[in-house]
Short mmCIF file of C-alpha atoms and ligand atoms in Angstrom, two decimals:
data_model
loop_
_atom_site.label_atom_id
_atom_site.label_comp_id
_atom_site.label_asym_id
_atom_site.label_seq_id
_atom_site.Cartn_x
_atom_site.Cartn_y
_atom_site.Cartn_z
CA UNK A 1 82.14 64.04 241.84
CA UNK A 2 79.65 66.76 241.03
CA UNK A 3 80.93 70.22 240.02
CA UNK A 4 78.84 73.31 238.83
CA UNK A 5 80.38 76.19 237.62
CA UNK A 6 78.25 79.68 236.94
CA UNK A 7 75.44 77.43 235.98
CA UNK A 8 72.39 79.01 235.03
CA UNK A 9 68.82 77.43 234.03
CA UNK A 10 65.76 78.68 232.43
CA UNK A 11 62.89 76.93 231.21
CA UNK A 12 61.98 77.99 227.70
CA UNK A 13 62.08 81.87 227.26
CA UNK A 14 60.92 82.05 231.15
CA UNK A 15 63.22 83.67 234.01
CA UNK A 16 65.98 82.18 235.37
CA UNK A 17 65.39 79.82 237.72
CA UNK A 18 68.96 79.24 238.55
CA UNK A 19 71.75 81.82 238.68
CA UNK A 20 75.29 81.28 238.71
CA UNK A 21 75.34 78.35 240.84
CA UNK A 22 78.89 77.07 241.44
CA UNK A 23 79.61 74.16 244.04
CA UNK A 24 81.16 70.80 244.48
CA UNK A 25 79.96 67.69 245.86
CA UNK A 26 83.07 65.64 247.35
CA UNK A 27 82.90 61.97 246.44
CA UNK A 28 81.24 60.33 249.89
CA UNK A 29 79.78 63.67 250.93
CA UNK A 30 76.39 64.17 252.48
CA UNK A 31 74.58 67.45 251.64
CA UNK A 32 71.30 68.87 252.06
CA UNK A 33 69.98 71.29 249.59
CA UNK A 34 67.33 73.57 251.12
CA UNK A 35 65.17 76.50 250.10
CA UNK A 36 61.54 77.58 249.95
CA UNK A 37 59.19 75.94 247.53
CA UNK A 38 59.47 77.44 244.07
CA UNK A 39 63.32 78.08 244.83
CA UNK A 40 64.56 75.94 242.45
CA UNK A 41 65.70 72.67 244.22
CA UNK A 42 63.84 70.05 241.95
CA UNK A 43 65.55 71.96 238.78
CA UNK A 44 69.11 71.87 240.37
CA UNK A 45 68.34 68.22 241.08
CA UNK A 46 67.32 67.40 237.51
CA UNK A 47 70.50 69.12 236.20
CA UNK A 48 72.77 67.01 238.23
CA UNK A 49 70.69 63.89 237.30
CA UNK A 50 71.12 64.52 233.48
CA UNK A 51 67.61 65.07 232.83
CA UNK A 52 67.86 68.60 231.47
CA UNK A 53 70.80 70.20 229.99
CA UNK A 54 71.86 73.53 231.64
CA UNK A 55 71.12 76.81 229.87
CA UNK A 56 74.52 77.82 230.84
CA UNK A 57 77.61 77.16 232.62
CA UNK A 58 79.74 74.01 233.27
CA UNK A 59 78.72 70.68 234.75
CA UNK A 60 81.15 67.92 235.38
CA UNK A 61 79.73 64.63 236.75
CA UNK A 62 81.76 61.81 237.47
CA UNK A 63 84.82 63.58 235.69
CA UNK A 64 82.70 64.11 232.51
CA UNK A 65 82.04 67.49 231.05
CA UNK A 66 78.30 67.06 230.32
CA UNK A 67 78.44 69.61 227.68
CA UNK A 68 81.05 67.77 225.78
CA UNK A 69 80.32 64.17 226.67
CA UNK A 70 79.11 61.79 223.95
CA UNK A 71 75.39 61.06 223.89
CA UNK A 72 76.07 57.55 224.19
CA UNK A 73 77.93 58.09 227.61
CA UNK A 74 74.92 59.64 229.01
CA UNK A 75 72.68 56.53 229.98
CA UNK A 76 75.82 54.94 231.89
CA UNK A 77 76.16 58.28 233.58
CA UNK A 78 72.63 58.00 234.51
CA UNK A 79 72.96 54.48 235.77
CA UNK A 80 75.46 55.80 238.24
CA UNK A 81 72.66 57.97 239.90
CA UNK A 82 69.91 56.99 242.08
CA UNK A 83 66.91 59.68 241.85
CA UNK A 84 64.02 59.85 244.36
CA UNK A 85 61.63 62.11 242.38
CA UNK A 86 59.28 64.43 244.27
CA UNK A 87 56.28 62.99 242.78
CA UNK A 88 57.74 59.20 242.78
CA UNK A 89 57.08 58.22 239.28
CA UNK A 90 56.21 54.69 239.96
CA UNK A 91 54.84 52.33 237.10
CA UNK A 92 51.41 51.78 238.18
CA UNK A 93 51.11 48.26 236.61
CA UNK A 94 54.08 46.89 238.18
CA UNK A 95 54.13 45.52 241.88
CA UNK A 96 56.20 47.21 244.27
CA UNK A 97 58.95 44.47 243.90
CA UNK A 98 59.21 44.92 240.15
CA UNK A 99 59.19 48.55 240.66
CA UNK A 100 62.28 48.46 242.94
CA UNK A 101 64.15 45.98 240.72
CA UNK A 102 63.54 48.20 237.67
CA UNK A 103 66.98 49.81 237.74
CA UNK A 104 68.59 46.20 238.02
CA UNK A 105 66.88 44.92 235.19
CA UNK A 106 68.04 48.27 233.24
CA UNK A 107 71.39 47.03 234.21
CA UNK A 108 71.02 43.72 232.79
CA UNK A 109 70.72 41.61 235.93
CA UNK A 110 69.19 38.36 236.33
CA UNK A 111 66.26 38.09 238.74
CA UNK A 112 67.50 34.88 240.43
CA UNK A 113 70.54 37.40 241.49
CA UNK A 114 68.46 40.24 242.73
CA UNK A 115 65.50 38.74 244.12
CA UNK A 116 66.95 38.34 247.88
CA UNK A 117 68.47 41.90 247.80
CA UNK A 118 65.12 43.54 246.66
CA UNK A 119 63.10 41.72 249.14
CA UNK A 120 65.61 42.63 251.91
CA UNK A 121 65.61 46.17 250.88
CA UNK A 122 61.47 46.10 251.00
CA UNK A 123 61.72 44.90 254.45
CA UNK A 124 64.05 47.30 255.56
CA UNK A 125 61.98 50.14 254.11
CA UNK A 126 58.95 48.53 256.22
CA UNK A 127 57.05 46.90 252.98
CA UNK A 128 58.00 43.38 253.68
CA UNK A 129 54.23 42.41 253.52
CA UNK A 130 53.35 44.84 250.34
CA UNK A 131 56.11 43.33 247.88
CA UNK A 132 53.16 42.44 245.52
CA UNK A 133 51.00 45.33 245.73
CA UNK A 134 50.68 47.85 242.99
CA UNK A 135 51.40 51.52 243.62
CA UNK A 136 47.63 52.54 243.31
CA UNK A 137 46.77 50.27 246.19
CA UNK A 138 49.64 52.10 248.45
CA UNK A 139 49.50 54.85 250.62
CA UNK A 140 51.57 58.01 249.76
CA UNK A 141 53.89 57.28 252.42
CA UNK A 142 54.32 53.71 251.07
CA UNK A 143 54.79 54.90 247.49
CA UNK A 144 57.59 57.22 248.64
CA UNK A 145 59.54 54.32 250.42
CA UNK A 146 58.82 52.08 247.17
CA UNK A 147 60.64 55.28 245.30
CA UNK A 148 63.36 55.50 247.81
CA UNK A 149 64.09 51.72 247.57
CA UNK A 150 64.30 51.66 243.95
CA UNK A 151 66.83 54.74 243.95
CA UNK A 152 69.26 52.96 246.45
CA UNK A 153 68.71 49.61 245.17
CA UNK A 154 71.49 49.27 242.51
CA UNK A 155 73.85 51.07 245.37
CA UNK A 156 74.35 54.47 242.96
CA UNK A 157 77.62 56.36 243.48
CA UNK A 158 75.35 59.44 243.81
CA UNK A 159 72.09 59.69 245.23
CA UNK A 160 69.76 62.62 244.76
CA UNK A 161 66.26 62.83 246.82
CA UNK A 162 63.88 65.16 246.10
CA UNK A 163 61.69 65.97 249.55
CA UNK A 164 62.22 62.28 250.35
CA UNK A 165 60.56 62.54 253.63
CA UNK A 166 57.76 64.78 252.69
CA UNK A 167 54.97 62.04 252.98
CA UNK A 168 56.00 60.06 255.98
CA UNK A 169 55.61 60.55 259.81
CA UNK A 170 58.74 61.39 261.65
CA UNK A 171 59.52 57.93 262.64
CA UNK A 172 59.84 56.65 259.14
CA UNK A 173 61.22 59.62 258.10
CA UNK A 174 64.06 59.22 260.53
CA UNK A 175 64.20 55.33 259.49
CA UNK A 176 64.76 56.78 255.77
CA UNK A 177 67.40 59.01 256.74
CA UNK A 178 69.40 56.39 258.46
CA UNK A 179 68.96 54.48 255.09
CA UNK A 180 70.61 57.25 253.31
CA UNK A 181 73.11 57.54 256.10
CA UNK A 182 73.87 53.72 255.67
CA UNK A 183 74.38 54.20 252.14
CA UNK A 184 76.58 57.08 252.50
CA UNK A 185 78.75 55.06 254.85
CA UNK A 186 79.16 52.50 252.05
CA UNK A 187 80.58 55.25 249.77
CA UNK A 188 77.56 56.85 248.11
CA UNK A 189 77.50 60.69 247.73
CA UNK A 190 74.11 62.07 248.93
CA UNK A 191 72.33 65.08 248.15
CA UNK A 192 69.03 65.64 249.68
CA UNK A 193 66.38 68.28 248.78
CA UNK A 194 64.15 69.26 251.42
CA UNK A 195 62.49 71.84 253.31
CA UNK A 196 62.16 69.84 256.68
CA UNK A 197 64.13 71.80 259.10
CA UNK A 198 63.96 69.23 261.50
CA UNK A 199 65.49 66.62 259.34
CA UNK A 200 68.42 69.18 258.51
CA UNK A 201 68.82 69.93 262.18
CA UNK A 202 69.03 66.38 263.33
CA UNK A 203 72.16 65.69 261.34
CA UNK A 204 75.62 67.46 261.28
CA UNK A 205 75.45 67.57 257.40
CA UNK A 206 76.50 70.13 255.08
CA UNK A 207 73.76 72.41 254.00
CA UNK A 208 73.15 74.53 250.68
CA UNK A 209 70.43 77.05 250.73
CA UNK A 210 68.76 78.10 247.35
CA UNK A 211 67.68 81.95 247.57
CA UNK A 212 66.10 83.42 244.35
CA UNK A 213 67.92 80.93 242.43
CA UNK A 214 71.20 81.59 243.90
CA UNK A 215 73.14 79.18 245.98
CA UNK A 216 74.04 79.96 249.69
CA UNK A 217 76.33 78.00 251.74
CA UNK A 218 74.89 77.78 254.98
CA UNK A 219 76.79 75.28 256.74
CA UNK A 220 79.87 73.02 255.83
CA UNK A 221 79.69 69.72 257.40
CA UNK A 222 81.70 69.25 260.60
CA UNK A 223 83.43 66.29 261.60
CA UNK B 1 59.46 33.93 239.10
CA UNK B 2 60.16 35.23 236.03
CA UNK B 3 60.48 38.87 234.49
CA UNK B 4 57.21 40.75 234.37
CA UNK B 5 56.91 42.56 231.05
CA UNK B 6 57.46 46.17 231.54
CA UNK B 7 54.81 47.45 228.98
CA UNK B 8 51.53 47.07 230.38
CA UNK B 9 49.19 44.59 228.44
CA UNK B 10 46.09 46.67 226.99
CA UNK B 11 42.98 44.97 227.86
CA UNK B 12 40.88 43.23 225.14
CA UNK B 13 41.69 43.42 221.81
CA UNK B 14 43.04 46.88 220.70
CA UNK B 15 42.29 48.45 217.18
CA UNK B 16 45.50 47.42 216.11
CA UNK B 17 45.05 43.77 216.86
CA UNK B 18 41.85 43.80 214.88
CA UNK B 19 43.44 45.48 212.01
CA UNK B 20 46.46 43.40 211.74
CA UNK B 21 44.24 40.17 211.95
CA UNK B 22 42.27 41.47 208.97
CA UNK B 23 45.55 42.37 207.20
CA UNK B 24 46.68 38.97 207.80
CA UNK B 25 43.40 37.27 206.85
CA UNK B 26 43.70 39.49 203.33
CA UNK B 27 47.72 38.45 203.13
CA UNK B 28 46.53 34.81 203.29
CA UNK B 29 43.93 34.89 200.91
CA UNK B 30 46.39 36.66 198.37
CA UNK B 31 48.94 34.04 199.10
CA UNK B 32 46.22 31.25 198.75
CA UNK B 33 45.20 32.72 195.25
CA UNK B 34 48.96 33.13 194.11
CA UNK B 35 49.55 29.34 194.92
CA UNK B 36 46.20 28.32 192.82
CA UNK B 37 47.38 30.57 190.12
CA UNK B 38 50.55 29.38 190.02
CA UNK B 39 49.06 25.66 190.07
CA UNK B 40 47.22 26.74 186.89
CA UNK B 41 50.01 28.77 185.17
CA UNK B 42 52.41 25.40 185.94
CA UNK B 43 49.78 22.97 184.74
CA UNK B 44 48.75 25.25 181.50
CA UNK B 45 52.55 26.17 180.56
CA UNK B 46 53.71 22.16 180.59
CA UNK B 47 51.53 22.06 177.36
CA UNK B 48 49.09 19.56 178.74
CA UNK B 49 46.19 20.71 176.60
CA UNK B 50 47.14 17.20 175.56
CA UNK B 51 45.40 17.88 171.82
CA UNK B 52 46.57 19.21 168.62
CA UNK B 53 44.32 19.54 165.76
CA UNK B 54 45.47 19.41 162.14
CA UNK B 55 43.55 21.14 159.43
CA UNK B 56 43.70 20.11 155.92
CA UNK B 57 42.44 23.06 153.83
CA UNK B 58 40.56 22.67 150.79
CA UNK B 59 42.56 23.52 147.32
CA UNK B 60 40.81 26.48 146.05
CA UNK B 61 40.62 24.92 142.50
CA UNK B 62 40.30 21.55 140.60
CA UNK B 63 39.51 18.43 142.19
CA UNK B 64 39.36 19.32 145.69
CA UNK B 65 37.91 16.40 147.12
CA UNK B 66 40.46 14.14 145.99
CA UNK B 67 43.49 16.36 147.06
CA UNK B 68 41.90 16.67 150.33
CA UNK B 69 41.39 12.72 151.01
CA UNK B 70 44.80 12.10 149.71
CA UNK B 71 46.55 14.69 152.02
CA UNK B 72 44.57 13.72 154.68
CA UNK B 73 45.97 10.12 154.36
CA UNK B 74 49.61 11.86 154.17
CA UNK B 75 49.02 13.98 157.72
CA UNK B 76 47.55 10.92 159.32
CA UNK B 77 50.58 9.15 158.47
CA UNK B 78 52.87 11.74 159.58
CA UNK B 79 51.12 12.17 163.01
CA UNK B 80 50.96 8.35 163.45
CA UNK B 81 54.76 8.22 162.65
CA UNK B 82 55.58 10.74 165.25
CA UNK B 83 56.60 9.80 168.73
CA UNK B 84 54.57 11.24 171.44
CA UNK B 85 51.20 11.13 169.73
CA UNK B 86 49.21 8.34 170.74
CA UNK B 87 46.20 8.77 168.55
CA UNK B 88 45.07 10.78 165.42
CA UNK B 89 41.95 10.17 163.66
CA UNK B 90 40.21 12.37 161.16
CA UNK B 91 36.92 13.90 162.00
CA UNK B 92 33.84 12.42 159.90
CA UNK B 93 31.72 14.49 157.79
CA UNK B 94 29.16 14.22 160.42
CA UNK B 95 31.04 15.50 163.11
CA UNK B 96 32.43 18.39 161.08
CA UNK B 97 29.16 19.40 160.06
CA UNK B 98 28.01 19.47 163.76
CA UNK B 99 30.94 21.76 164.35
CA UNK B 100 29.96 24.29 161.77
CA UNK B 101 26.20 23.99 162.31
CA UNK B 102 26.07 26.86 165.06
CA UNK B 103 27.61 29.18 162.65
CA UNK B 104 26.32 27.94 159.17
CA UNK B 105 23.22 26.06 159.69
CA UNK B 106 22.06 22.66 158.85
CA UNK B 107 21.06 23.47 155.30
CA UNK B 108 21.99 21.23 152.25
CA UNK B 109 23.96 23.82 150.97
CA UNK B 110 26.74 23.61 153.53
CA UNK B 111 27.47 20.20 152.26
CA UNK B 112 28.49 21.91 149.18
CA UNK B 113 30.81 24.14 150.69
CA UNK B 114 34.50 23.11 150.57
CA UNK B 115 35.12 22.41 154.40
CA UNK B 116 38.31 21.89 155.54
CA UNK B 117 39.03 18.28 156.76
CA UNK B 118 40.00 18.35 160.53
CA UNK B 119 42.36 15.69 162.34
CA UNK B 120 42.43 15.32 165.96
CA UNK B 121 45.46 14.03 167.77
CA UNK B 122 46.11 13.36 171.27
CA UNK B 123 49.56 13.70 172.73
CA UNK B 124 50.80 11.29 175.23
CA UNK B 125 50.76 12.64 178.90
CA UNK B 126 53.85 14.26 179.74
CA UNK B 127 55.74 14.09 176.61
CA UNK B 128 57.01 17.43 174.88
CA UNK B 129 56.38 17.68 171.00
CA UNK B 130 58.59 19.87 168.60
CA UNK B 131 55.67 21.62 167.03
CA UNK B 132 57.57 23.67 164.43
CA UNK B 133 59.24 20.45 163.13
CA UNK B 134 55.94 18.61 163.15
CA UNK B 135 54.40 21.52 161.20
CA UNK B 136 57.33 21.06 158.79
CA UNK B 137 56.99 17.57 158.27
CA UNK B 138 53.46 17.87 157.72
CA UNK B 139 53.70 20.73 155.18
CA UNK B 140 56.00 18.58 153.15
CA UNK B 141 53.51 15.48 153.38
CA UNK B 142 50.40 17.32 152.81
CA UNK B 143 50.93 20.89 151.47
CA UNK B 144 47.56 22.49 152.73
CA UNK B 145 47.89 21.06 155.94
CA UNK B 146 47.81 23.31 159.14
CA UNK B 147 48.82 22.54 162.63
CA UNK B 148 47.07 24.13 165.73
CA UNK B 149 48.37 23.23 168.98
CA UNK B 150 46.13 25.45 170.88
CA UNK B 151 49.45 27.05 171.96
CA UNK B 152 48.06 30.42 171.36
CA UNK B 153 45.05 30.11 174.07
CA UNK B 154 47.11 28.16 176.58
CA UNK B 155 49.71 30.84 176.21
CA UNK B 156 47.13 33.46 176.89
CA UNK B 157 45.78 31.54 179.80
CA UNK B 158 49.17 30.89 181.10
CA UNK B 159 50.23 34.52 180.95
CA UNK B 160 46.91 35.60 182.77
CA UNK B 161 47.77 32.89 185.67
CA UNK B 162 51.10 34.18 185.75
CA UNK B 163 49.74 37.91 185.91
CA UNK B 164 47.28 36.76 188.60
CA UNK B 165 50.76 35.34 190.80
CA UNK B 166 52.25 38.46 190.49
CA UNK B 167 49.35 40.63 191.43
CA UNK B 168 49.04 38.57 194.21
CA UNK B 169 52.50 39.43 195.18
CA UNK B 170 51.93 42.86 194.62
CA UNK B 171 48.88 42.63 197.17
CA UNK B 172 51.05 41.10 199.47
CA UNK B 173 53.54 43.96 199.24
CA UNK B 174 51.01 46.76 200.02
CA UNK B 175 49.73 44.66 202.98
CA UNK B 176 52.95 44.54 204.34
CA UNK B 177 53.42 48.45 203.62
CA UNK B 178 50.03 49.24 205.31
CA UNK B 179 50.85 46.81 208.17
CA UNK B 180 54.35 48.62 208.60
CA UNK B 181 52.59 51.93 208.63
CA UNK B 182 50.12 50.71 211.17
CA UNK B 183 52.32 49.71 213.34
CA UNK B 184 54.37 52.90 213.34
CA UNK B 185 51.46 54.71 213.95
CA UNK B 186 50.56 52.71 216.67
CA UNK B 187 53.96 52.73 218.44
CA UNK B 188 53.99 56.42 218.17
CA UNK B 189 50.66 56.35 219.83
CA UNK B 190 52.07 53.82 222.49
CA UNK B 191 55.07 56.10 223.11
CA UNK B 192 52.79 59.00 223.89
CA UNK B 193 50.58 57.11 225.96
CA UNK B 194 53.48 55.67 227.77
CA UNK B 195 55.47 58.74 227.94
CA UNK B 196 55.73 58.56 231.72
CA UNK B 197 57.21 54.83 231.60
CA UNK B 198 59.73 56.09 228.54
CA UNK B 199 60.79 59.19 230.61
CA UNK B 200 61.52 57.15 233.27
CA UNK B 201 63.64 54.32 231.92
CA UNK B 202 65.55 56.97 229.92
CA UNK B 203 66.05 58.69 233.35
CA UNK B 204 67.40 55.60 235.05
CA UNK B 205 69.81 55.17 232.46
CA UNK B 206 68.18 52.58 230.22
CA UNK B 207 69.97 52.50 226.65
CA UNK B 208 67.50 53.27 223.69
CA UNK B 209 67.87 49.58 222.98
CA UNK B 210 66.05 48.68 226.08
CA UNK B 211 63.23 50.66 225.87
CA UNK B 212 62.81 49.70 222.18
CA UNK B 213 62.72 46.07 223.54
CA UNK B 214 60.16 46.96 225.91
CA UNK B 215 57.88 48.03 222.97
CA UNK B 216 58.72 45.64 220.25
CA UNK B 217 58.43 42.60 222.45
CA UNK B 218 54.75 44.24 223.18
CA UNK B 219 54.11 44.62 219.44
CA UNK B 220 55.64 41.50 218.37
CA UNK B 221 53.70 39.32 220.54
CA UNK B 222 50.32 41.35 219.54
CA UNK B 223 50.85 41.22 215.88
CA UNK B 224 51.98 37.24 216.04
CA UNK B 225 48.55 36.65 217.79
CA UNK B 226 46.47 38.72 215.71
CA UNK B 227 47.92 37.64 212.55
CA UNK B 228 47.68 34.13 213.50
CA UNK B 229 44.22 34.51 213.89
CA UNK B 230 43.58 36.36 210.47
CA UNK B 231 45.77 33.64 208.83
CA UNK B 232 44.03 30.82 210.27
CA UNK B 233 40.75 31.79 209.31
CA UNK B 234 41.78 32.03 205.84
CA UNK B 235 43.41 28.90 205.95
CA UNK B 236 40.11 27.38 207.24
CA UNK B 237 38.40 28.79 204.17
CA UNK B 238 40.83 27.35 201.71
CA UNK B 239 40.52 23.86 203.57
CA UNK B 240 36.68 24.05 203.43
CA UNK B 241 36.77 25.11 199.68
CA UNK B 242 39.11 22.06 199.14
CA UNK B 243 36.68 20.05 201.00
CA UNK B 244 33.76 20.97 198.92
CA UNK B 245 35.59 20.40 195.60
CA UNK B 246 36.70 16.83 196.72
CA UNK B 247 33.18 16.19 197.15
CA UNK B 248 32.10 17.13 193.77
CA UNK B 249 31.74 20.81 193.68
CA UNK B 250 33.67 22.16 190.83
CA UNK B 251 34.17 25.85 190.86
CA UNK B 252 34.88 26.17 186.93
CA UNK B 253 34.97 22.66 184.91
CA UNK B 254 37.70 23.41 182.39
CA UNK B 255 39.96 25.08 184.91
CA UNK B 256 42.52 23.48 187.19
CA UNK B 257 41.24 22.69 190.51
CA UNK B 258 41.02 25.86 192.52
CA UNK B 259 42.16 24.59 195.67
CA UNK B 260 45.08 24.67 197.72
CA UNK B 261 46.87 21.39 199.15
CA UNK B 262 46.73 21.00 202.77
CA UNK B 263 50.41 20.86 202.90
CA UNK B 264 50.59 24.06 200.94
CA UNK B 265 48.61 25.71 203.83
CA UNK B 266 51.73 25.53 205.76
CA UNK B 267 52.60 28.60 203.64
CA UNK B 268 50.11 30.58 205.73
CA UNK B 269 52.44 30.16 208.68
CA UNK B 270 54.32 32.54 206.85
CA UNK B 271 51.73 35.29 207.34
CA UNK B 272 51.87 35.72 211.13
CA UNK B 273 55.80 35.10 210.85
CA UNK B 274 56.18 38.30 208.69
CA UNK B 275 53.53 40.36 210.22
CA UNK B 276 55.34 39.87 213.73
CA UNK B 277 58.51 40.37 212.18
CA UNK B 278 57.36 43.40 210.55
CA UNK B 279 55.78 44.66 213.74
CA UNK B 280 58.82 44.09 215.60
CA UNK B 281 61.18 45.90 213.12
CA UNK B 282 58.83 48.84 212.72
CA UNK B 283 58.20 49.40 216.37
CA UNK B 284 61.75 49.35 216.92
CA UNK B 285 62.70 51.84 214.23
CA UNK B 286 59.93 54.32 215.37
CA UNK B 287 60.81 53.80 219.07
CA UNK B 288 64.44 54.55 218.41
CA UNK B 289 63.73 57.37 216.25
CA UNK B 290 61.48 58.94 219.11
CA UNK B 291 64.23 58.42 221.68
CA UNK B 292 66.79 60.72 219.79
CA UNK B 293 64.30 63.12 220.49
CA UNK B 294 65.04 63.11 224.22
CA UNK B 295 67.79 64.82 225.76
N1 ADP C 301 59.03 72.25 233.64
C1 ADP C 301 59.14 73.46 233.60
N2 ADP C 301 58.70 74.57 233.03
C2 ADP C 301 58.45 75.83 233.17
N3 ADP C 301 58.83 76.03 234.47
C3 ADP C 301 59.13 75.55 235.54
C4 ADP C 301 59.23 74.06 235.36
N4 ADP C 301 59.58 73.43 236.39
C5 ADP C 301 59.83 74.01 237.42
N5 ADP C 301 59.52 75.56 236.94
C6 ADP C 301 59.83 76.82 237.51
O1 ADP C 301 61.18 77.00 238.23
C7 ADP C 301 60.98 77.27 239.48
C8 ADP C 301 61.53 76.55 240.36
O2 ADP C 301 60.86 75.03 240.55
P1 ADP C 301 61.34 73.97 241.09
O3 ADP C 301 62.82 73.89 240.49
O4 ADP C 301 60.18 72.86 241.13
O5 ADP C 301 61.34 74.53 242.89
P2 ADP C 301 61.32 73.83 244.24
O6 ADP C 301 61.50 72.19 243.73
O7 ADP C 301 62.47 74.44 244.91
O8 ADP C 301 59.95 73.60 244.66
C9 ADP C 301 59.33 77.57 239.97
O9 ADP C 301 59.19 78.92 239.34
C10 ADP C 301 58.57 76.89 239.08
O10 ADP C 301 57.40 77.37 238.14
MG1 MG C 302 60.80 70.68 244.12
#
């Protein structure tokens, strides 16, 4: 599903943020990406989600070599990925409902088809009564749940989440992880970047750790 | 529930709206001017001066007066025998003297001058005369006859009107180019202002066409509204001018009516249509060009 081979990344002429990163995410796997703040977690997620090209190395996504893939295939690849951004990136002038529905609109679906799904999902993340609120009127935790709902609503093949439980209390955090696990059970490959040890310890999932721009395999997922 | 627009509405009239409204107003004025000038050119080129004049020049020597009278009779016969000419009358001596009076004065001396005899003739409305043939016939009947169908003046007026028409088209073209440039500029500014939204849509896998539609729809609607207001204002002015003329205010007495027929005001609809189309296409082209710069 995702294969990195000797991937290196630097911003402009800056130092290498990622060095010789090599790993594989099997289809249907659930993985945590950990590391101290500034270790390069967000950068790695950007490379996976085709937001930035790597400085060197090979990235294969859904069987496509990103270096040689035609430009016109990239939007299609991006649509198969749900991203929860660390800073949410919600559109402030759209309601929670419309923010969550955005990936479906991009996929060309009609509102009459998806309205129920979007509403159910918003209820599931505890925002059933905040559907028509715009993000500036939502708390940080509520915004984060909108961002998560938006990332999962199109049932992506791959979900990458950047610190998705950073702003919510543990109870909601556990609920969100259950949402990811449910999605994973339905076949979505999940990669979650976090520095929340308790979250990682609460599951038996595989953990990859970034140290100094290099990837250290800490724990293979156990059955 | 219907799909909400992804692009936020700007509050109040943006500078772009004002510029487009003014541009549309000017374009509608130019369009109206071209219609008026076209009317003038059409009526003049139809040869509808409706009048011709024949001069019988006095022979320089001999029994001038007798020859003149005989040739005048002959020329009148030719004119009256020509189909399409409804009236031909020689000017009386008094009328002729009145014509030259501003130049030569009313002195007795003038009576001694060998003045040409003038014949005034009216052409039936709508009929077209072969002026060359008429001139030949006149020449053979009255060797000193000179035909003047005023075509020299008419042609110059018609050329002037035609030039006005083309100038108006030129102005319309310039306004279209300026509008396109303004929208291109505004679109780029809009892309910058909504950079977060654009990169988010791009990250979510939106095709360039999807993002372009978000923007072009926005500028299409803005241009349609603003240009509609501008063109409506111009149309109202033309209507008011037409109204004044119909109650007796004539702009210039000898010119064709300087107004647009109410039915022709439908042409003004072309202004918002063209403006919104220009805005749509320009926005689309600018957005697609800008998106090619993103990964
Ligand atoms: N857009 C950028 N331009 C330059 N440097 C960046 C950029 N984004 C991140 N960095 C740098 O890359 C390093 C890794 O950042 P990041 O991937 O955000 O780490 P993490 O998500 O683990 O906190 C940091 O030193 C950060 O300053
Ligand atoms: Mg980060």
